[in-house]
């Protein structure tokens, strides 16, 4: 946390100094440390401004709720079978998507108002606590003035009891100041995390620069989502950005072909997977071939999800949720390929053409290819390809070599396999202690909120392991373990070295992460 520009790091440093400054020969040092501590500013923020913002968001929530009621009344009427938009969207579908979007908007605005009020209360409480902590520090400062002469003890006036009392007052005052600032900093971090998560749900604005109509954009960002949120939507925020950019950069003939594919799609989900393919960097010819393969199942969202979306975000369900295709797990099995295996699965989660090749071998519906056993064999082949392709010859030497892959090799294959389809560059970041783990947590949250899988490593005496962070909700992270399941875990487990909560045998300490840029 050395890059923290708040007063908290300075207060923590002074707190450590003051804790050691006891006894005859430390009177002068204690005097000056207390003086420096009194000069550190209190917690920042203006509670009244935050409360005013909360009121503004609450008003917006009420207005949006009125619009929701109006759209709901219209949707419940018997509508003619009219079509609109570039991709021939049914009016009923459009109104249903608009209603879900408005429901989420009302919820988001309400959460923002609530979050701002909570932050205002935390700032006000922190300021009050910090202000009260100045009194014992001032008293301690005055006591040390009586027994010192500049940086030295005053031999004529030094008194051990006075020194002891000054030291105790200073320690108590510093504990309160650090606690007050820590509380405000943590409340601010939590609010920032929540607000970024809510902002990432505003997917419609991500497609705003596309040449599609607003109605088409609404249906695309809504596909796969529910009234509760967009975490299960087929297009993540990052995918929406990338597909809009690529659609806008297409030639006019290619754009017309893309619009025709979207218009002929069997469902909103089918359209969204075509846009997902566009976001993954494929040209119109490859997308046309992809569409030909999945069109027979375009009206079957469950089929599309199973074959094209291995890590579709789930609800906050406790316990392990198996990741399977036709009964076969997305797993590394009994091999030391956690890095390669998690990377292959992460690519499949952003590249629907790759996912379809793994699940069907390019022959959807053919029982000789589209089955769990054949999938497991193809998955294993891809894990081996990725594993062998980056390891050095030294690692393969008998006796002298070692299993697994390094963090740098993990970052390289993340660039090659995932980043090539998302436009992200992955950078390894080592984290050596709880402060560094806490500091990197917001970056992990932001990346996941945007829709990027984040590979991370954990270690203990039993060895090392790589997994993926794939979801974020409040103070919980969703983790994919290449042992074949996803699970939600508390963020405090990441910070405090308790990753055994992910599963039995998982190395407990989070030690490094590959962050997308």
CSV table of C-alpha atoms in Angstrom, one decimal, residues 168-447:
chain,number,residue,atom,x,y,z
A,168,UNK,CA,0.1,5.3,27.1
A,169,UNK,CA,-1.9,8.3,26.0
A,170,UNK,CA,0.0,8.6,22.7
A,171,UNK,CA,-0.5,4.9,22.0
A,172,UNK,CA,-4.2,5.1,22.7
A,173,UNK,CA,-4.7,8.2,20.6
A,174,UNK,CA,-2.8,6.7,17.7
A,175,UNK,CA,-4.8,3.5,17.8
A,176,UNK,CA,-7.9,5.6,17.6
A,177,UNK,CA,-6.6,7.7,14.7
A,178,UNK,CA,-5.5,4.7,12.7
A,179,UNK,CA,-8.8,3.0,13.4
A,180,UNK,CA,-10.8,6.0,12.3
A,181,UNK,CA,-8.8,6.4,9.1
A,182,UNK,CA,-8.9,2.6,8.4
A,183,UNK,CA,-12.6,2.5,8.8
A,184,UNK,CA,-13.1,5.4,6.3
A,185,UNK,CA,-10.6,3.9,3.9
A,186,UNK,CA,-12.3,0.5,4.0
A,187,UNK,CA,-15.8,2.1,3.6
A,188,UNK,CA,-14.5,4.0,0.6
A,189,UNK,CA,-13.0,0.9,-0.9
A,190,UNK,CA,-16.2,-1.1,-0.5
A,191,UNK,CA,-18.3,1.8,-1.9
A,192,UNK,CA,-15.9,2.1,-4.9
A,193,UNK,CA,-16.0,-1.6,-5.5
A,194,UNK,CA,-19.8,-1.7,-5.4
A,195,UNK,CA,-20.2,1.4,-7.6
A,196,UNK,CA,-17.8,0.0,-10.2
A,197,UNK,CA,-19.7,-3.3,-10.2
A,198,UNK,CA,-23.0,-1.4,-10.7
A,199,UNK,CA,-21.4,0.8,-13.5
A,200,UNK,CA,-20.3,-2.3,-15.4
A,201,UNK,CA,-23.9,-3.4,-15.5
A,202,UNK,CA,-24.7,-0.5,-17.8
A,203,UNK,CA,-24.0,-2.6,-20.9
A,204,UNK,CA,-26.3,-0.6,-23.2
A,205,UNK,CA,-24.0,2.4,-23.3
A,206,UNK,CA,-21.1,0.0,-24.3
A,207,UNK,CA,-22.9,-0.6,-27.6
A,208,UNK,CA,-23.9,3.0,-28.1
A,209,UNK,CA,-21.3,3.6,-30.8
A,210,UNK,CA,-22.3,0.6,-32.9
A,211,UNK,CA,-24.2,1.2,-36.1
A,212,UNK,CA,-27.1,-0.9,-34.8
A,213,UNK,CA,-30.4,0.7,-33.7
A,214,UNK,CA,-30.9,1.4,-30.0
A,215,UNK,CA,-33.6,-1.3,-30.0
A,216,UNK,CA,-31.2,-3.9,-31.4
A,217,UNK,CA,-28.6,-2.9,-28.9
A,218,UNK,CA,-31.1,-3.3,-26.0
A,219,UNK,CA,-31.9,-6.8,-27.0
A,220,UNK,CA,-28.3,-7.8,-27.4
A,221,UNK,CA,-27.1,-6.6,-24.0
A,222,UNK,CA,-30.2,-8.1,-22.4
A,223,UNK,CA,-29.7,-11.6,-23.9
A,224,UNK,CA,-29.2,-14.2,-21.2
A,225,UNK,CA,-29.8,-11.8,-18.3
A,226,UNK,CA,-32.5,-11.8,-15.7
A,227,UNK,CA,-34.5,-9.1,-13.9
A,228,UNK,CA,-32.1,-9.4,-11.0
A,229,UNK,CA,-28.9,-8.4,-12.9
A,230,UNK,CA,-26.7,-8.8,-16.0
A,231,UNK,CA,-24.1,-11.1,-14.5
A,232,UNK,CA,-25.5,-13.9,-16.6
A,233,UNK,CA,-25.8,-11.9,-19.8
A,234,UNK,CA,-24.0,-13.4,-22.7
A,235,UNK,CA,-22.2,-10.2,-23.6
A,236,UNK,CA,-19.9,-8.9,-20.8
A,237,UNK,CA,-19.1,-5.2,-20.6
A,238,UNK,CA,-15.7,-5.8,-22.3
A,239,UNK,CA,-17.4,-7.9,-25.1
A,240,UNK,CA,-19.9,-5.2,-25.7
A,241,UNK,CA,-17.2,-2.6,-26.1
A,242,UNK,CA,-15.1,-4.8,-28.4
A,243,UNK,CA,-18.0,-6.0,-30.6
A,244,UNK,CA,-19.3,-2.4,-31.0
A,245,UNK,CA,-15.8,-1.3,-32.1
A,246,UNK,CA,-15.4,-4.1,-34.5
A,247,UNK,CA,-18.8,-3.7,-36.0
A,248,UNK,CA,-18.2,0.0,-36.5
A,249,UNK,CA,-14.9,-0.8,-38.2
A,250,UNK,CA,-16.4,-3.3,-40.7
A,251,UNK,CA,-16.8,-2.4,-44.3
A,252,UNK,CA,-20.3,-1.6,-45.4
A,253,UNK,CA,-20.8,-5.0,-47.2
A,254,UNK,CA,-19.6,-6.9,-44.2
A,255,UNK,CA,-21.8,-4.9,-41.9
A,256,UNK,CA,-24.8,-5.7,-44.0
A,257,UNK,CA,-23.9,-9.4,-43.9
A,258,UNK,CA,-23.6,-9.2,-40.1
A,259,UNK,CA,-26.9,-7.5,-39.8
A,260,UNK,CA,-28.5,-10.3,-42.0
A,261,UNK,CA,-27.0,-12.9,-39.7
A,262,UNK,CA,-28.4,-11.2,-36.7
A,263,UNK,CA,-31.8,-10.8,-38.3
A,264,UNK,CA,-32.0,-14.5,-39.1
A,265,UNK,CA,-31.0,-15.6,-35.6
A,266,UNK,CA,-33.5,-17.8,-33.8
A,267,UNK,CA,-33.4,-16.0,-30.5
A,268,UNK,CA,-31.8,-13.0,-28.7
A,269,UNK,CA,-29.3,-15.4,-27.2
A,270,UNK,CA,-28.3,-16.6,-30.7
A,271,UNK,CA,-27.7,-13.0,-31.8
A,272,UNK,CA,-25.6,-12.4,-28.7
A,273,UNK,CA,-23.3,-15.3,-29.4
A,274,UNK,CA,-22.8,-14.0,-32.9
A,275,UNK,CA,-21.7,-10.7,-31.4
A,276,UNK,CA,-19.6,-12.6,-28.9
A,277,UNK,CA,-17.8,-14.2,-31.9
A,278,UNK,CA,-17.3,-10.7,-33.4
A,279,UNK,CA,-15.8,-9.5,-30.0
A,280,UNK,CA,-13.5,-12.5,-30.1
A,281,UNK,CA,-11.9,-11.1,-33.3
A,282,UNK,CA,-13.3,-13.3,-36.0
A,283,UNK,CA,-14.1,-11.9,-39.5
A,284,UNK,CA,-17.5,-12.2,-41.2
A,285,UNK,CA,-16.6,-15.4,-43.0
A,286,UNK,CA,-15.7,-17.2,-39.9
A,287,UNK,CA,-18.8,-15.9,-38.1
A,288,UNK,CA,-20.9,-17.0,-41.1
A,289,UNK,CA,-19.5,-20.5,-40.8
A,290,UNK,CA,-20.1,-20.5,-37.0
A,291,UNK,CA,-23.7,-19.3,-37.5
A,292,UNK,CA,-24.3,-22.2,-40.0
A,293,UNK,CA,-23.3,-24.7,-37.3
A,294,UNK,CA,-25.4,-23.3,-34.5
A,295,UNK,CA,-28.4,-22.1,-36.4
A,296,UNK,CA,-30.3,-25.4,-36.0
A,297,UNK,CA,-30.1,-24.7,-32.2
A,298,UNK,CA,-30.6,-20.9,-32.3
A,299,UNK,CA,-34.0,-21.1,-30.6
A,300,UNK,CA,-32.6,-23.3,-27.8
A,301,UNK,CA,-30.8,-21.0,-25.2
A,302,UNK,CA,-30.0,-24.0,-23.0
A,303,UNK,CA,-28.2,-25.8,-25.9
A,304,UNK,CA,-26.3,-22.6,-26.7
A,305,UNK,CA,-25.2,-22.0,-23.1
A,306,UNK,CA,-24.0,-25.6,-22.6
A,307,UNK,CA,-22.0,-25.7,-25.8
A,308,UNK,CA,-20.7,-22.2,-26.0
A,309,UNK,CA,-20.5,-20.8,-22.5
A,310,UNK,CA,-18.7,-23.1,-20.0
A,311,UNK,CA,-18.3,-20.5,-17.2
A,312,UNK,CA,-21.7,-18.7,-17.5
A,313,UNK,CA,-21.9,-16.6,-14.3
A,314,UNK,CA,-24.1,-18.2,-11.6
A,315,UNK,CA,-26.0,-17.0,-8.6
A,316,UNK,CA,-24.5,-16.7,-5.1
A,317,UNK,CA,-25.1,-20.4,-4.5
A,318,UNK,CA,-23.1,-21.9,-1.6
A,319,UNK,CA,-20.8,-24.8,-2.3
A,320,UNK,CA,-19.2,-26.2,-5.3
A,321,UNK,CA,-21.0,-25.9,-8.7
A,322,UNK,CA,-19.6,-28.5,-11.2
A,323,UNK,CA,-18.5,-27.2,-14.6
A,324,UNK,CA,-19.6,-29.9,-17.0
A,325,UNK,CA,-20.5,-30.7,-20.6
A,326,UNK,CA,-22.7,-33.7,-21.1
A,327,UNK,CA,-21.6,-35.1,-17.8
A,328,UNK,CA,-17.8,-34.6,-18.4
A,329,UNK,CA,-16.0,-32.0,-16.3
A,330,UNK,CA,-14.0,-29.0,-17.5
A,331,UNK,CA,-11.1,-30.3,-15.4
A,332,UNK,CA,-7.3,-30.9,-15.5
A,333,UNK,CA,-7.9,-34.4,-14.1
A,334,UNK,CA,-4.9,-36.0,-12.4
A,335,UNK,CA,-2.3,-34.0,-14.4
A,336,UNK,CA,0.0,-31.1,-13.3
A,337,UNK,CA,-1.7,-28.8,-15.9
A,338,UNK,CA,-3.6,-26.3,-13.7
A,339,UNK,CA,-2.2,-23.3,-15.6
A,340,UNK,CA,-2.8,-24.7,-19.0
A,341,UNK,CA,-6.2,-26.1,-18.0
A,342,UNK,CA,-7.5,-22.9,-16.5
A,343,UNK,CA,-6.3,-21.0,-19.5
A,344,UNK,CA,-8.0,-23.3,-22.0
A,345,UNK,CA,-11.3,-22.9,-20.1
A,346,UNK,CA,-10.9,-19.1,-19.8
A,347,UNK,CA,-10.4,-19.0,-23.6
A,348,UNK,CA,-13.5,-21.1,-24.2
A,349,UNK,CA,-15.4,-18.6,-22.0
A,350,UNK,CA,-14.7,-15.7,-24.3
A,351,UNK,CA,-14.3,-17.5,-27.7
A,352,UNK,CA,-17.5,-19.3,-28.8
A,353,UNK,CA,-15.9,-20.8,-31.9
A,354,UNK,CA,-13.2,-22.4,-29.7
A,355,UNK,CA,-15.9,-23.5,-27.2
A,356,UNK,CA,-17.9,-25.1,-30.0
A,357,UNK,CA,-14.9,-27.0,-31.3
A,358,UNK,CA,-14.2,-28.4,-27.9
A,359,UNK,CA,-17.7,-29.4,-27.2
A,360,UNK,CA,-18.7,-30.7,-30.6
A,361,UNK,CA,-15.4,-31.1,-32.6
A,362,UNK,CA,-17.1,-28.9,-35.3
A,363,UNK,CA,-20.0,-31.4,-35.7
A,364,UNK,CA,-22.8,-30.2,-33.5
A,365,UNK,CA,-25.6,-32.7,-33.2
A,366,UNK,CA,-23.5,-35.6,-34.4
A,367,UNK,CA,-23.5,-38.2,-31.6
A,368,UNK,CA,-20.1,-39.4,-32.6
A,369,UNK,CA,-18.6,-36.0,-31.8
A,370,UNK,CA,-21.1,-34.1,-29.7
A,371,UNK,CA,-20.8,-36.1,-26.5
A,372,UNK,CA,-19.1,-35.9,-23.1
A,373,UNK,CA,-16.4,-38.6,-23.7
A,374,UNK,CA,-15.3,-37.0,-27.0
A,375,UNK,CA,-15.3,-33.6,-25.4
A,376,UNK,CA,-13.1,-34.8,-22.5
A,377,UNK,CA,-10.6,-36.2,-25.0
A,378,UNK,CA,-10.5,-32.9,-27.0
A,379,UNK,CA,-10.2,-30.9,-23.8
A,380,UNK,CA,-7.2,-33.0,-22.7
A,381,UNK,CA,-5.5,-32.5,-26.1
A,382,UNK,CA,-5.9,-28.8,-25.8
A,383,UNK,CA,-4.5,-28.8,-22.3
A,384,UNK,CA,-1.5,-30.7,-23.4
A,385,UNK,CA,-0.9,-28.5,-26.4
A,386,UNK,CA,-1.0,-25.4,-24.2
A,387,UNK,CA,1.2,-27.0,-21.5
A,388,UNK,CA,3.8,-28.3,-23.9
A,389,UNK,CA,3.9,-25.3,-26.1
A,390,UNK,CA,5.3,-22.9,-23.5
A,391,UNK,CA,7.4,-25.0,-21.2
A,392,UNK,CA,11.1,-25.0,-21.6
A,393,UNK,CA,13.3,-28.0,-22.4
A,394,UNK,CA,14.9,-27.6,-19.0
A,395,UNK,CA,11.6,-28.2,-17.3
A,396,UNK,CA,11.3,-31.5,-19.1
A,397,UNK,CA,14.7,-32.9,-18.1
A,398,UNK,CA,14.5,-36.2,-16.1
A,399,UNK,CA,15.3,-35.6,-12.4
A,400,UNK,CA,16.3,-32.0,-12.9
A,401,UNK,CA,13.1,-30.8,-14.4
A,402,UNK,CA,9.8,-30.0,-12.7
A,403,UNK,CA,6.1,-30.2,-13.4
A,404,UNK,CA,3.8,-27.2,-13.9
A,405,UNK,CA,4.4,-23.7,-15.3
A,406,UNK,CA,5.9,-20.5,-13.9
A,407,UNK,CA,4.0,-17.2,-13.4
A,408,UNK,CA,5.7,-15.7,-16.4
A,409,UNK,CA,4.7,-18.7,-18.6
A,410,UNK,CA,1.2,-18.3,-17.3
A,411,UNK,CA,1.1,-14.6,-18.3
A,412,UNK,CA,2.5,-15.6,-21.8
A,413,UNK,CA,-0.1,-18.2,-22.5
A,414,UNK,CA,-2.8,-15.9,-21.1
A,415,UNK,CA,-1.8,-13.4,-23.7
A,416,UNK,CA,-1.7,-16.0,-26.5
A,417,UNK,CA,-4.9,-17.9,-25.7
A,418,UNK,CA,-7.1,-15.3,-23.9
A,419,UNK,CA,-5.8,-11.9,-24.8
A,420,UNK,CA,-5.7,-12.7,-28.5
A,421,UNK,CA,-9.5,-13.0,-28.2
A,422,UNK,CA,-10.2,-10.1,-25.8
A,423,UNK,CA,-7.5,-7.5,-26.7
A,424,UNK,CA,-6.0,-7.7,-23.2
A,425,UNK,CA,-2.4,-8.0,-22.2
A,426,UNK,CA,-1.7,-9.9,-19.0
A,427,UNK,CA,0.8,-8.8,-16.5
A,428,UNK,CA,2.0,-10.9,-13.6
A,429,UNK,CA,1.9,-9.3,-10.1
A,430,UNK,CA,3.4,-10.9,-7.1
A,431,UNK,CA,1.8,-10.3,-3.7
A,432,UNK,CA,3.9,-11.0,-0.6
A,433,UNK,CA,1.7,-10.0,2.3
A,434,UNK,CA,-1.8,-9.1,3.3
A,435,UNK,CA,-1.4,-5.4,2.6
A,436,UNK,CA,-0.3,-6.1,-1.0
A,437,UNK,CA,-3.2,-8.6,-1.4
A,438,UNK,CA,-5.7,-6.1,-0.1
A,439,UNK,CA,-4.2,-3.4,-2.4
A,440,UNK,CA,-4.6,-5.6,-5.6
A,441,UNK,CA,-8.1,-6.7,-4.8
A,442,UNK,CA,-9.8,-3.6,-6.4
A,443,UNK,CA,-7.9,-4.3,-9.6
A,444,UNK,CA,-9.1,-7.9,-9.6
A,445,UNK,CA,-12.7,-6.8,-9.0
A,446,UNK,CA,-12.6,-4.2,-11.8
A,447,UNK,CA,-11.2,-6.7,-14.3
